[in-house]
Short mmCIF file of C-alpha atoms in Angstrom, two decimals:
data_model
loop_
_atom_site.label_atom_id
_atom_site.label_comp_id
_atom_site.label_asym_id
_atom_site.label_seq_id
_atom_site.Cartn_x
_atom_site.Cartn_y
_atom_site.Cartn_z
CA MET A 242 0.42 -37.26 -2.60
CA ALA A 243 -2.85 -36.26 -3.03
CA PRO A 244 -4.58 -36.51 -6.09
CA HIS A 245 -3.95 -33.61 -8.78
CA ASP A 246 -7.16 -31.06 -8.67
CA HIS A 247 -7.99 -29.90 -12.74
CA GLY A 248 -10.83 -27.61 -10.49
CA THR A 249 -13.36 -29.63 -12.82
CA THR A 250 -16.13 -29.80 -9.95
CA ALA A 251 -16.34 -27.90 -6.84
CA ALA A 252 -18.78 -30.62 -5.50
CA THR A 253 -16.40 -33.51 -5.59
CA ALA A 254 -13.62 -30.83 -3.81
CA ALA A 255 -16.01 -29.13 -1.68
CA GLU A 256 -14.39 -29.73 1.61
CA PRO A 257 -10.39 -28.73 1.99
CA LEU A 258 -8.37 -31.96 2.31
CA ALA A 259 -7.13 -32.74 5.82
CA PRO A 260 -3.64 -31.30 6.55
CA ARG A 261 -0.29 -33.93 6.14
CA PRO A 262 1.31 -34.89 8.90
CA ALA A 263 5.07 -34.32 9.45
CA PRO A 264 6.79 -36.78 7.58
CA THR A 265 8.96 -39.35 9.65
CA SER A 266 10.94 -40.33 6.45
CA LEU A 267 11.21 -39.82 2.60
CA PRO A 268 10.73 -42.85 -0.20
CA THR A 269 14.10 -44.05 -0.80
CA THR A 270 15.37 -44.60 -4.65
CA ASP A 271 18.51 -46.00 -5.85
CA ARG A 272 20.12 -42.61 -5.96
CA GLU A 273 22.43 -41.07 -3.65
CA PRO A 274 22.25 -39.10 -1.45
CA ARG A 275 19.48 -40.33 0.24
CA MET A 276 18.87 -37.16 2.52
CA THR A 277 15.83 -37.87 4.91
CA ALA A 278 13.19 -34.83 6.31
CA GLN A 279 15.15 -34.10 9.00
CA ASP A 280 18.53 -33.99 7.17
CA TYR A 281 17.00 -31.36 4.88
CA LEU A 282 15.94 -29.44 8.37
CA ARG A 283 19.32 -29.43 9.07
CA ALA A 284 20.61 -28.23 5.55
CA VAL A 285 17.94 -25.26 5.29
CA LEU A 286 18.70 -24.02 8.71
CA ARG A 287 22.01 -23.81 7.78
CA ALA A 288 21.97 -22.69 4.12
CA PRO A 289 24.08 -19.61 3.93
CA VAL A 290 21.90 -18.13 1.51
CA TYR A 291 22.00 -14.68 2.98
CA GLU A 292 25.58 -13.68 1.88
CA ALA A 293 24.10 -13.20 -1.49
CA ALA A 294 20.48 -13.12 -1.13
CA VAL A 295 17.73 -11.27 0.96
CA LYS A 296 14.98 -12.06 3.15
CA THR A 297 11.99 -11.17 1.42
CA PRO A 298 8.73 -9.35 2.58
CA LEU A 299 5.37 -11.09 2.98
CA GLU A 300 3.09 -8.60 1.71
CA PRO A 301 -0.85 -8.40 2.42
CA MET A 302 -2.89 -8.30 -1.05
CA GLU A 303 -5.47 -6.42 0.40
CA ARG A 304 -7.86 -5.90 -2.52
CA LEU A 305 -7.78 -9.08 -3.68
CA SER A 306 -8.24 -10.47 0.25
CA GLN A 307 -11.82 -8.60 0.15
CA ARG A 308 -12.81 -9.62 -3.01
CA LEU A 309 -11.91 -13.72 -2.09
CA GLY A 310 -13.10 -13.03 1.78
CA ASN A 311 -10.01 -14.62 2.61
CA VAL A 312 -6.82 -13.09 4.12
CA VAL A 313 -4.22 -13.34 0.75
CA LEU A 314 0.23 -12.52 1.39
CA ALA A 315 2.62 -12.46 -1.36
CA LYS A 316 6.04 -13.67 -0.65
CA ARG A 317 7.91 -11.02 -2.83
CA GLU A 318 10.70 -13.44 -4.76
CA ASP A 319 10.86 -11.07 -6.78
CA ARG A 320 12.65 -8.37 -4.69
CA GLN A 321 16.00 -10.66 -4.81
CA PRO A 322 19.16 -9.23 -6.61
CA VAL A 323 18.00 -11.54 -9.45
CA HIS A 324 14.48 -10.91 -9.46
CA SER A 325 13.86 -14.12 -8.81
CA PHE A 326 14.29 -17.02 -5.64
CA LYS A 327 16.97 -18.88 -8.05
CA LEU A 328 19.29 -17.13 -6.39
CA ARG A 329 18.87 -19.17 -3.04
CA GLY A 330 19.15 -22.48 -4.38
CA ALA A 331 22.26 -21.59 -6.81
CA TYR A 332 24.41 -19.74 -3.99
CA ASN A 333 23.60 -23.22 -1.59
CA ARG A 334 25.11 -25.29 -4.12
CA MET A 335 28.31 -23.11 -4.81
CA ARG A 336 28.52 -21.84 -1.54
CA GLN A 337 29.48 -25.86 -0.49
CA LEU A 338 32.27 -26.51 -3.43
CA SER A 339 35.46 -27.79 -2.41
CA GLU A 340 38.42 -25.46 -2.76
CA ALA A 341 39.45 -27.76 -5.75
CA GLU A 342 35.89 -27.67 -7.14
CA SER A 343 35.56 -23.32 -6.75
CA GLU A 344 39.03 -23.02 -8.62
CA ALA A 345 37.66 -25.25 -11.81
CA GLY A 346 34.59 -23.26 -11.88
CA VAL A 347 30.83 -24.39 -12.65
CA VAL A 348 28.92 -24.96 -15.64
CA THR A 349 25.11 -24.68 -16.31
CA ALA A 350 22.43 -24.69 -18.93
CA SER A 351 19.64 -22.10 -18.69
CA ALA A 352 17.75 -19.14 -20.42
CA GLY A 353 16.41 -17.85 -17.48
CA ASN A 354 16.26 -17.25 -13.84
CA HIS A 355 18.79 -20.28 -12.84
CA ALA A 356 21.09 -18.67 -15.25
CA GLN A 357 20.98 -14.92 -13.19
CA GLY A 358 21.10 -16.73 -10.04
CA VAL A 359 24.41 -18.78 -10.74
CA ALA A 360 26.24 -16.11 -12.43
CA LEU A 361 25.85 -13.92 -9.29
CA SER A 362 26.66 -16.57 -7.33
CA GLY A 363 29.83 -17.00 -9.25
CA ALA A 364 30.48 -12.91 -8.84
CA ARG A 365 30.15 -13.17 -5.23
CA LEU A 366 32.23 -16.21 -4.34
CA GLY A 367 34.94 -15.62 -7.40
CA ILE A 368 34.00 -18.98 -8.79
CA ARG A 369 33.93 -18.87 -12.67
CA ALA A 370 30.42 -19.41 -13.68
CA VAL A 371 29.98 -20.62 -17.44
CA ILE A 372 26.29 -20.19 -18.19
CA VAL A 373 25.27 -22.31 -21.77
CA MET A 374 21.97 -20.64 -23.40
CA PRO A 375 20.19 -21.71 -26.59
CA VAL A 376 21.17 -19.51 -29.63
CA THR A 377 17.49 -18.81 -29.89
CA THR A 378 17.70 -16.81 -26.45
CA PRO A 379 16.70 -13.26 -26.61
CA SER A 380 19.26 -10.63 -26.17
CA ILE A 381 18.17 -9.01 -23.13
CA LYS A 382 18.21 -12.34 -21.02
CA VAL A 383 22.01 -13.08 -22.42
CA GLU A 384 23.07 -9.36 -21.63
CA ALA A 385 21.50 -9.63 -17.95
CA VAL A 386 23.62 -13.02 -17.57
CA LYS A 387 26.47 -11.20 -18.63
CA GLY A 388 25.92 -8.01 -16.28
CA PHE A 389 25.67 -10.48 -13.36
CA GLY A 390 29.16 -11.72 -14.32
CA GLY A 391 28.65 -14.66 -15.96
CA HIS A 392 30.36 -16.00 -19.44
CA VAL A 393 27.71 -16.99 -21.90
CA VAL A 394 27.94 -19.67 -24.35
CA LEU A 395 25.51 -19.75 -26.88
CA ARG A 396 24.99 -23.24 -28.44
CA GLY A 397 22.10 -25.57 -29.53
CA GLY A 398 18.69 -24.40 -30.90
CA THR A 399 16.88 -25.99 -27.87
CA PHE A 400 17.30 -25.70 -24.00
CA ASP A 401 17.92 -29.86 -23.91
CA GLU A 402 20.70 -29.08 -26.86
CA ALA A 403 22.06 -26.46 -24.23
CA LYS A 404 22.18 -28.62 -21.69
CA THR A 405 23.64 -31.47 -23.07
CA HIS A 406 26.55 -28.93 -24.54
CA ALA A 407 26.98 -28.14 -20.53
CA GLN A 408 26.95 -31.53 -19.28
CA TRP A 409 29.39 -32.04 -22.01
CA LEU A 410 31.83 -29.04 -20.66
CA ALA A 411 31.56 -30.12 -17.37
CA ALA A 412 32.93 -33.51 -18.03
CA GLU A 413 35.91 -32.06 -20.64
CA GLN A 414 37.10 -28.93 -18.28
CA ASP A 415 36.16 -30.92 -15.10
CA MET A 416 33.57 -27.84 -13.74
CA THR A 417 30.75 -28.81 -11.54
CA TYR A 418 27.30 -28.93 -13.29
CA VAL A 419 24.68 -26.89 -11.01
CA PRO A 420 21.27 -28.09 -11.66
CA PRO A 421 18.46 -25.32 -11.49
CA PHE A 422 16.37 -28.01 -9.04
CA ASP A 423 17.24 -31.50 -9.18
CA ASP A 424 20.10 -31.35 -6.25
CA PRO A 425 19.31 -31.63 -2.65
CA LEU A 426 21.58 -28.98 -1.83
CA VAL A 427 19.87 -26.69 -4.54
CA ILE A 428 16.44 -27.80 -3.01
CA ALA A 429 17.70 -26.51 0.79
CA GLY A 430 18.83 -23.51 -0.49
CA GLN A 431 15.18 -23.15 -2.15
CA GLY A 432 13.88 -24.00 1.28
CA THR A 433 14.64 -21.05 3.27
CA VAL A 434 11.77 -19.40 1.86
CA GLY A 435 9.42 -21.70 3.38
CA LEU A 436 11.56 -21.24 6.61
CA GLU A 437 10.77 -17.02 6.40
CA LEU A 438 7.14 -17.64 5.52
CA VAL A 439 6.77 -19.47 9.40
CA GLN A 440 9.00 -17.04 10.60
CA ASP A 441 6.63 -14.48 9.36
CA ASP A 442 3.09 -15.84 9.96
CA ALA A 443 2.98 -18.96 11.58
CA ARG A 444 -0.69 -18.84 11.51
CA LEU A 445 -0.71 -19.65 7.83
CA ASP A 446 -3.03 -22.42 6.92
CA ARG A 447 -1.92 -22.56 3.31
CA VAL A 448 0.76 -21.86 0.93
CA PHE A 449 0.80 -22.21 -3.26
CA VAL A 450 4.15 -22.60 -4.63
CA PRO A 451 4.52 -22.94 -8.22
CA VAL A 452 6.38 -26.28 -10.00
CA GLY A 453 8.38 -26.75 -12.79
CA GLY A 454 11.19 -29.09 -12.15
CA GLY A 455 9.99 -28.98 -8.11
CA GLY A 456 12.97 -27.45 -6.43
CA LEU A 457 11.37 -25.00 -4.87
CA ALA A 458 7.80 -26.85 -4.17
CA ALA A 459 10.12 -29.94 -2.59
CA GLY A 460 12.34 -27.68 -0.15
CA ILE A 461 9.56 -25.01 0.78
CA SER A 462 6.93 -28.35 1.63
CA VAL A 463 9.77 -30.32 3.59
CA LEU A 464 10.83 -27.67 6.04
CA ILE A 465 7.33 -26.57 6.57
CA LYS A 466 6.17 -30.27 7.00
CA GLN A 467 8.85 -30.35 10.00
CA LEU A 468 7.88 -27.02 11.52
CA ILE A 469 4.37 -26.66 11.42
CA PRO A 470 2.74 -29.69 9.60
CA GLU A 471 -0.76 -28.43 10.11
CA ILE A 472 -0.05 -25.76 7.18
CA GLN A 473 -1.25 -27.35 3.80
CA VAL A 474 1.58 -26.93 1.09
CA ILE A 475 -0.04 -26.88 -2.48
CA GLY A 476 1.56 -26.98 -5.58
CA VAL A 477 0.33 -25.20 -9.04
CA GLU A 478 1.24 -26.21 -12.46
CA PRO A 479 0.33 -24.87 -15.91
CA GLU A 480 -2.11 -27.01 -17.56
CA GLU A 481 0.33 -27.26 -20.71
CA SER A 482 3.59 -27.84 -18.78
CA ALA A 483 1.72 -30.31 -15.78
CA CYS A 484 4.99 -32.58 -15.37
CA LEU A 485 4.43 -33.36 -11.70
CA ALA A 486 0.71 -34.10 -12.26
CA ALA A 487 2.18 -36.76 -14.81
CA ALA A 488 4.38 -38.10 -12.28
CA GLN A 489 1.61 -38.50 -9.72
CA GLU A 490 -0.58 -40.40 -12.50
CA ALA A 491 2.38 -42.55 -13.71
CA GLY A 492 3.91 -42.91 -9.75
CA ARG A 493 7.27 -41.54 -11.20
CA PRO A 494 8.83 -38.64 -13.15
CA VAL A 495 7.63 -38.98 -16.92
CA ASP A 496 8.69 -36.70 -19.84
CA LEU A 497 5.93 -34.88 -21.37
CA ASP A 498 5.35 -34.43 -25.10
CA HIS A 499 5.26 -31.09 -25.56
CA VAL A 500 5.56 -28.05 -22.70
CA SER A 501 3.95 -24.53 -23.25
CA LEU A 502 6.50 -21.86 -22.42
CA PHE A 503 4.10 -19.07 -21.91
CA ALA A 504 5.02 -19.35 -18.31
CA GLU A 505 8.49 -19.93 -19.19
CA GLY A 506 10.41 -19.93 -15.77
CA VAL A 507 8.12 -23.45 -15.29
CA ALA A 508 8.14 -24.73 -18.69
CA VAL A 509 10.11 -27.72 -17.80
CA ALA A 510 9.10 -31.23 -19.41
CA ARG A 511 9.94 -33.96 -16.71
CA ILE A 512 9.97 -32.74 -12.80
CA GLY A 513 13.22 -33.83 -10.78
CA ASP A 514 13.95 -37.48 -9.34
CA GLU A 515 15.03 -35.66 -6.45
CA PRO A 516 12.05 -33.11 -5.80
CA PHE A 517 9.42 -35.50 -7.05
CA ARG A 518 10.75 -38.03 -4.15
CA VAL A 519 10.31 -35.66 -1.31
CA LEU A 520 6.94 -34.28 -2.71
CA GLN A 521 5.62 -37.78 -2.74
CA THR A 522 5.47 -37.66 0.98
CA CYS A 523 5.23 -33.60 1.71
CA LEU A 524 3.18 -31.69 -0.91
CA ASP A 525 -0.62 -31.61 0.38
CA ASP A 526 -1.80 -31.14 -2.94
CA VAL A 527 -1.59 -29.77 -6.66
CA VAL A 528 -3.68 -27.54 -8.77
CA THR A 529 -3.47 -26.69 -12.57
CA VAL A 530 -4.43 -23.79 -14.06
CA ASN A 531 -5.00 -22.50 -17.77
CA SER A 532 -2.92 -19.34 -19.38
CA ASP A 533 -5.81 -16.93 -18.67
CA GLU A 534 -6.01 -17.94 -15.08
CA ILE A 535 -2.15 -16.63 -14.76
CA SER A 536 -2.58 -13.54 -16.73
CA ALA A 537 -5.70 -12.99 -14.61
CA ALA A 538 -3.32 -13.47 -11.76
CA VAL A 539 -0.49 -10.89 -12.75
CA LYS A 540 -2.96 -8.56 -13.32
CA ASP A 541 -4.19 -9.12 -9.66
CA ILE A 542 -0.56 -8.58 -8.17
CA PHE A 543 0.14 -5.31 -10.16
CA ASP A 544 -3.62 -4.07 -8.53
CA ASP A 545 -2.61 -4.85 -5.41
CA THR A 546 1.24 -4.35 -5.37
CA ARG A 547 2.61 -2.49 -8.61
CA ALA A 548 4.87 -5.29 -8.97
CA VAL A 549 4.91 -6.67 -12.62
CA ALA A 550 5.17 -10.28 -12.25
CA GLU A 551 6.60 -13.03 -14.85
CA PRO A 552 4.31 -15.45 -15.66
CA ALA A 553 5.64 -18.21 -13.36
CA GLY A 554 5.46 -15.29 -10.84
CA GLY A 555 1.72 -15.12 -10.85
CA LEU A 556 1.16 -18.99 -11.00
CA GLY A 557 0.97 -19.60 -7.03
CA LEU A 558 -1.67 -17.17 -6.73
CA ALA A 559 -3.84 -17.90 -9.91
CA GLY A 560 -4.21 -21.78 -8.46
CA LEU A 561 -4.73 -20.13 -5.17
CA LYS A 562 -7.97 -18.03 -6.85
CA LYS A 563 -8.40 -21.50 -8.09
CA TYR A 564 -8.82 -23.24 -5.10
CA VAL A 565 -10.67 -20.43 -2.99
CA ARG A 566 -13.22 -21.07 -5.66
CA THR A 567 -13.37 -24.99 -6.03
CA HIS A 568 -12.97 -25.79 -2.07
CA HIS A 569 -15.11 -22.73 -1.06
CA LEU A 570 -12.93 -21.47 1.38
CA ARG A 571 -13.37 -18.36 3.68
CA GLY A 572 -11.49 -16.79 6.46
CA GLU A 573 -8.42 -18.47 5.80
CA ARG A 574 -4.55 -17.00 6.01
CA LEU A 575 -3.31 -18.02 2.27
CA ALA A 576 0.27 -17.15 1.09
CA HIS A 577 1.70 -17.66 -2.66
CA ILE A 578 5.21 -17.45 -3.97
CA LEU A 579 5.48 -14.32 -6.28
CA SER A 580 8.37 -16.17 -7.45
CA GLY A 581 10.03 -13.80 -10.25
CA ALA A 582 9.67 -10.93 -12.29
CA ASN A 583 12.26 -11.29 -15.19
CA LEU A 584 8.90 -10.39 -17.92
CA ASN A 585 9.83 -10.09 -21.53
CA PHE A 586 8.40 -6.27 -21.97
CA GLY A 587 6.59 -8.02 -25.07
CA SER A 588 4.74 -10.39 -23.20
CA LEU A 589 2.50 -7.67 -21.29
CA ARG A 590 0.09 -6.99 -24.48
CA TYR A 591 -0.85 -10.96 -24.10
CA ILE A 592 -1.42 -10.68 -20.34
CA ALA A 593 -3.50 -7.90 -20.79
CA GLU A 594 -5.40 -9.26 -23.63
CA ARG A 595 -6.08 -12.51 -21.42
CA ALA A 596 -6.10 -11.39 -18.40
CA GLU A 597 -9.98 -10.52 -18.59
CA LEU A 598 -10.61 -13.79 -19.98
CA GLY A 599 -9.20 -15.39 -16.92
CA GLU A 600 -11.47 -13.23 -14.37
CA GLN A 601 -14.04 -14.29 -16.79
CA ARG A 602 -14.57 -10.38 -16.65
CA GLU A 603 -15.16 -10.49 -20.35
CA GLY A 604 -16.79 -12.92 -22.86
CA LEU A 605 -16.36 -13.12 -26.62
CA PHE A 606 -19.05 -14.41 -29.01
CA ALA A 607 -19.28 -15.05 -32.76
CA VAL A 608 -22.61 -13.85 -34.01
CA GLU A 609 -24.81 -13.61 -37.29
CA ILE A 610 -26.71 -10.47 -37.31
CA PRO A 611 -28.80 -9.34 -40.73
CA GLU A 612 -26.94 -6.81 -43.19
CA ARG A 613 -29.07 -3.67 -42.95
CA PRO A 614 -28.59 -0.55 -41.39
CA GLY A 615 -29.15 -0.19 -37.70
CA SER A 616 -28.53 -4.12 -36.94
CA PHE A 617 -25.29 -3.01 -34.30
CA LEU A 618 -27.73 -0.74 -32.41
CA GLU A 619 -30.36 -3.41 -32.21
CA PHE A 620 -27.86 -6.35 -31.34
CA CYS A 621 -26.64 -3.92 -28.48
CA ARG A 622 -30.16 -3.47 -27.22
CA VAL A 623 -29.97 -6.98 -26.83
CA LEU A 624 -27.50 -6.95 -24.92
CA GLY A 625 -29.28 -4.97 -22.31
CA GLY A 626 -26.49 -2.04 -21.60
CA ARG A 627 -23.53 -4.14 -21.35
CA MET A 628 -20.51 -2.67 -22.40
CA VAL A 629 -19.52 -4.28 -25.83
CA THR A 630 -15.35 -4.40 -25.62
CA GLU A 631 -14.48 -5.69 -29.04
CA PHE A 632 -16.25 -5.74 -32.55
CA ASN A 633 -15.04 -7.26 -35.82
CA TYR A 634 -16.84 -7.15 -38.81
CA ARG A 635 -16.49 -7.18 -42.65
CA TYR A 636 -18.83 -6.84 -45.14
CA ALA A 637 -19.09 -10.61 -46.69
CA GLU A 638 -22.54 -11.31 -47.83
CA PRO A 639 -25.39 -9.15 -48.73
CA ASP A 640 -27.99 -10.25 -46.30
CA ARG A 641 -26.04 -11.41 -43.34
CA ALA A 642 -22.88 -10.84 -41.22
CA SER A 643 -20.72 -12.51 -38.92
CA VAL A 644 -19.31 -10.64 -36.20
CA PHE A 645 -16.85 -11.13 -33.42
CA VAL A 646 -17.88 -9.30 -30.44
CA GLY A 647 -16.04 -9.11 -26.50
CA VAL A 648 -19.09 -7.93 -24.00
CA GLU A 649 -18.03 -7.24 -20.59
CA LEU A 650 -19.29 -9.26 -17.69
CA HIS A 651 -20.02 -9.06 -14.21
CA THR A 652 -20.21 -12.62 -13.39
CA ALA A 653 -19.46 -15.63 -15.18
CA SER A 654 -23.07 -16.74 -15.58
CA GLU A 655 -23.76 -13.72 -17.90
CA ARG A 656 -22.05 -15.82 -20.82
CA GLY A 657 -25.04 -18.04 -20.58
CA GLU A 658 -27.74 -14.97 -20.23
CA ILE A 659 -26.35 -13.79 -23.22
CA VAL A 660 -26.29 -16.18 -25.65
CA SER A 661 -30.12 -16.74 -24.19
CA ALA A 662 -30.93 -13.23 -24.65
CA LEU A 663 -29.13 -13.64 -28.47
CA GLU A 664 -31.04 -16.93 -29.32
CA ARG A 665 -34.67 -15.52 -27.90
CA ALA A 666 -33.68 -12.31 -30.17
CA GLY A 667 -33.10 -14.54 -33.35
CA TYR A 668 -29.36 -14.71 -33.47
CA ARG A 669 -27.28 -17.29 -34.31
CA VAL A 670 -24.44 -16.86 -31.89
CA MET A 671 -21.83 -19.25 -30.65
CA ASP A 672 -19.85 -18.82 -27.14
CA LEU A 673 -16.23 -18.33 -28.06
CA SER A 674 -14.73 -17.71 -24.57
CA GLU A 675 -12.85 -20.98 -24.03
CA ASP A 676 -11.70 -21.35 -28.04
CA GLU A 677 -7.99 -20.97 -28.19
CA SER A 678 -7.99 -20.49 -31.77
CA ALA A 679 -10.61 -17.81 -31.14
CA LYS A 680 -8.73 -15.94 -28.60
CA THR A 681 -5.34 -16.14 -30.20
CA HIS A 682 -6.17 -15.56 -33.88
CA LEU A 683 -9.24 -14.99 -35.36
CA ARG A 684 -10.01 -11.91 -33.31
CA TYR A 685 -7.04 -10.45 -35.32
CA MET A 686 -8.62 -11.98 -38.75
CA ILE A 687 -11.78 -11.57 -39.35
CA GLY A 688 -12.46 -11.16 -42.89
CA GLY A 689 -15.00 -13.45 -44.76
CA ARG A 690 -14.67 -16.50 -46.02
CA PRO A 691 -13.06 -18.02 -49.26
CA PRO A 692 -15.45 -18.13 -52.70
CA ALA A 693 -15.38 -22.01 -53.13
CA ASP A 694 -14.98 -24.77 -50.90
CA LEU A 695 -10.73 -25.37 -51.07
CA ASP A 696 -10.92 -28.71 -49.33
CA GLU A 697 -8.90 -27.35 -46.51
CA ARG A 698 -6.90 -28.48 -43.52
CA VAL A 699 -6.46 -25.79 -40.90
CA ALA A 700 -3.27 -26.18 -38.35
CA SER A 701 -2.24 -24.16 -35.40
CA PHE A 702 1.95 -23.90 -34.76
CA GLU A 703 4.44 -22.64 -32.26
CA PHE A 704 6.77 -21.11 -34.08
CA PRO A 705 10.64 -20.00 -32.47
CA GLU A 706 10.97 -16.19 -32.16
CA ALA A 707 14.38 -16.73 -34.22
CA PRO A 708 15.84 -15.77 -37.40
CA GLY A 709 15.07 -18.77 -40.33
CA ALA A 710 12.10 -19.88 -39.00
CA LEU A 711 9.48 -19.04 -41.16
CA VAL A 712 11.82 -20.03 -44.17
CA HIS A 713 12.53 -23.18 -42.54
CA PHE A 714 8.48 -23.68 -42.35
CA LEU A 715 7.97 -23.02 -45.78
CA SER A 716 10.91 -24.77 -46.89
CA THR A 717 9.80 -28.39 -45.31
CA LEU A 718 6.40 -27.75 -46.58
CA GLY A 719 7.51 -27.51 -49.98
CA SER A 720 4.34 -26.63 -52.97
CA ARG A 721 2.45 -29.53 -52.25
CA TRP A 722 -0.46 -27.04 -50.74
CA ASN A 723 -1.52 -23.85 -51.55
CA ILE A 724 -1.45 -21.76 -48.12
CA SER A 725 -5.14 -20.30 -48.28
CA LEU A 726 -4.94 -18.71 -44.82
CA PHE A 727 -1.85 -17.39 -42.63
CA HIS A 728 -1.93 -15.35 -39.19
CA TYR A 729 1.36 -14.83 -37.42
CA ARG A 730 1.41 -13.13 -33.88
CA SER A 731 4.45 -12.39 -31.70
CA PHE A 732 3.73 -12.01 -28.00
CA GLY A 733 6.92 -10.91 -27.17
CA MET A 734 8.19 -14.64 -25.78
CA ASP A 735 10.33 -16.91 -27.21
CA THR A 736 7.82 -18.53 -29.34
CA GLY A 737 5.03 -17.13 -31.90
CA ARG A 738 1.76 -18.56 -32.68
CA VAL A 739 0.86 -19.38 -36.24
CA LEU A 740 -2.61 -20.32 -37.62
CA ALA A 741 -2.12 -21.39 -41.18
CA GLY A 742 -4.63 -22.87 -43.67
CA PHE A 743 -3.90 -25.59 -46.89
CA ALA A 744 -6.05 -26.00 -49.86
CA GLY A 745 -6.37 -29.63 -51.34
CA ALA A 746 -5.17 -31.07 -47.76
CA GLY A 747 -8.75 -32.22 -46.54
CA ALA A 748 -8.44 -35.59 -47.34
CA ASP A 749 -4.79 -35.97 -47.78
CA PRO A 750 -3.74 -39.05 -46.17
CA GLY A 751 0.03 -37.50 -45.84
CA PHE A 752 -0.89 -34.31 -44.50
CA THR A 753 -0.32 -35.24 -40.96
CA ASP A 754 2.98 -36.63 -41.53
CA HIS A 755 4.11 -33.56 -43.50
CA LEU A 756 3.37 -31.34 -40.81
CA ASP A 757 5.14 -33.60 -38.48
CA ALA A 758 8.27 -33.44 -40.43
CA VAL A 759 8.45 -29.28 -40.32
CA GLY A 760 9.71 -30.00 -36.33
CA TYR A 761 7.46 -27.61 -34.61
CA PRO A 762 4.41 -28.25 -32.14
CA TRP A 763 1.40 -28.25 -33.96
CA ALA A 764 -2.51 -29.31 -33.62
CA ASP A 765 -5.28 -29.35 -36.27
CA ALA A 766 -7.38 -26.53 -36.00
CA SER A 767 -10.13 -27.47 -38.64
CA ASP A 768 -12.88 -28.37 -36.14
CA SER A 769 -12.62 -24.84 -34.35
CA PRO A 770 -16.00 -23.31 -33.89
CA ALA A 771 -14.54 -19.90 -34.28
CA TYR A 772 -12.70 -21.09 -38.14
CA GLN A 773 -15.80 -22.54 -38.79
CA PHE A 774 -18.26 -19.58 -37.89
CA PHE A 775 -15.94 -17.04 -39.54
CA MET A 776 -13.75 -18.79 -42.19
CA GLY A 777 -14.80 -22.31 -43.20
CA ALA A 778 -15.97 -22.45 -46.76
#
């Protein structure tokens, strides 16, 4: 497999990769069954998925195509009955159970699209489907699974705990466990997406596929490489959930220490063994993207199709846009998989806020201006007519004020031009457009500095959106330090984000161990430029 591309330098990746030839065999492992590429081709062609799934359209995105100088096509898997491609793999796996296995029923663990695919497949086939979901799963998802006929069991606080219980149920009640991606029949079911792609447009140059556990990418890539190997298949991962990139580097599947839940449909800590075996031979390249780029892609999809994709559903397009930019592609036919549209409505606020940053149409800056009448007008004049999108300010000192300002951009290079113009005018300025603390917390907190040096440490946390999470946090911390700063913001997802300051923790050697004991993912944010500019003592 080609080295993954983080998009850091366009110069080293200016030329597109040569297409990977059709594989004559796949790497072997100690695991059975060892399906060959030809076996997968036959399995895809024989997959009876259309008993439950539908053939989805490949739609042109005309506005984006004109902007990028390439023909951009969206494979609308959001049009499936469960609004996700997951129905294909689940149905193919369950359709081929023996009579005895069908009578015993199936079980799986999922809090998302796979759960709905298994539930609907069970209803269509008359098979009892038990879905184990974490107790923290939002009620809208639980009700959706029940609506498709699934029997929901709420167990465990995390997906791993739910999966452990599901596998125990499978063994205890002699039920069949239906994995979300690490299964040859599931992979073959997802491969029907690739079959439809080449049927609808055999002139495609590249296909961009979201990667979580790898089942969709494996199915599409092994099918396309058997039929039209000239078409490149490129996987796309979130930077904070890049389990395929990690497996490439290690030469085998490995566990990530932490995954971001923003694009929860691909928030997988370890790529599947069987998908990785297939992808080693069949995938041409991998690109990683950040949350802002995903948000911008979700907006592009809405602008062109009026579809509201979930973040994982916009992942393929985010990778496509980044690949076009870093490889200078022009005049090609490019498809991406709009893999799903099961979005928590509250997430739209976060996506809308970050989309302009992801498209580099907005810059965020910290600026120190004189505390006197007319200062804001003088500042706006220096911006040269650019539109101010946000301005946060609070009186703090008699002679100067620190402001947080958003500015509309037309090109990415304008950020540097704005900084230079402000510095020439005598302002102290800092570009915060890439500062995660600024984008997630500080922009909502501008309000002055502490009156004295508090010997403060600042940490960012991911909180589960569950009753008792805050009480657990505070109880575990105890009263060792006074909390000197606290900001919590919910984005309508399974986790919220917290920024907290701790007075007196600056030189405390036990600070790190104590926060580790809380059990929530955290990172030290004391060196955040935004924190230092606005709130540091």
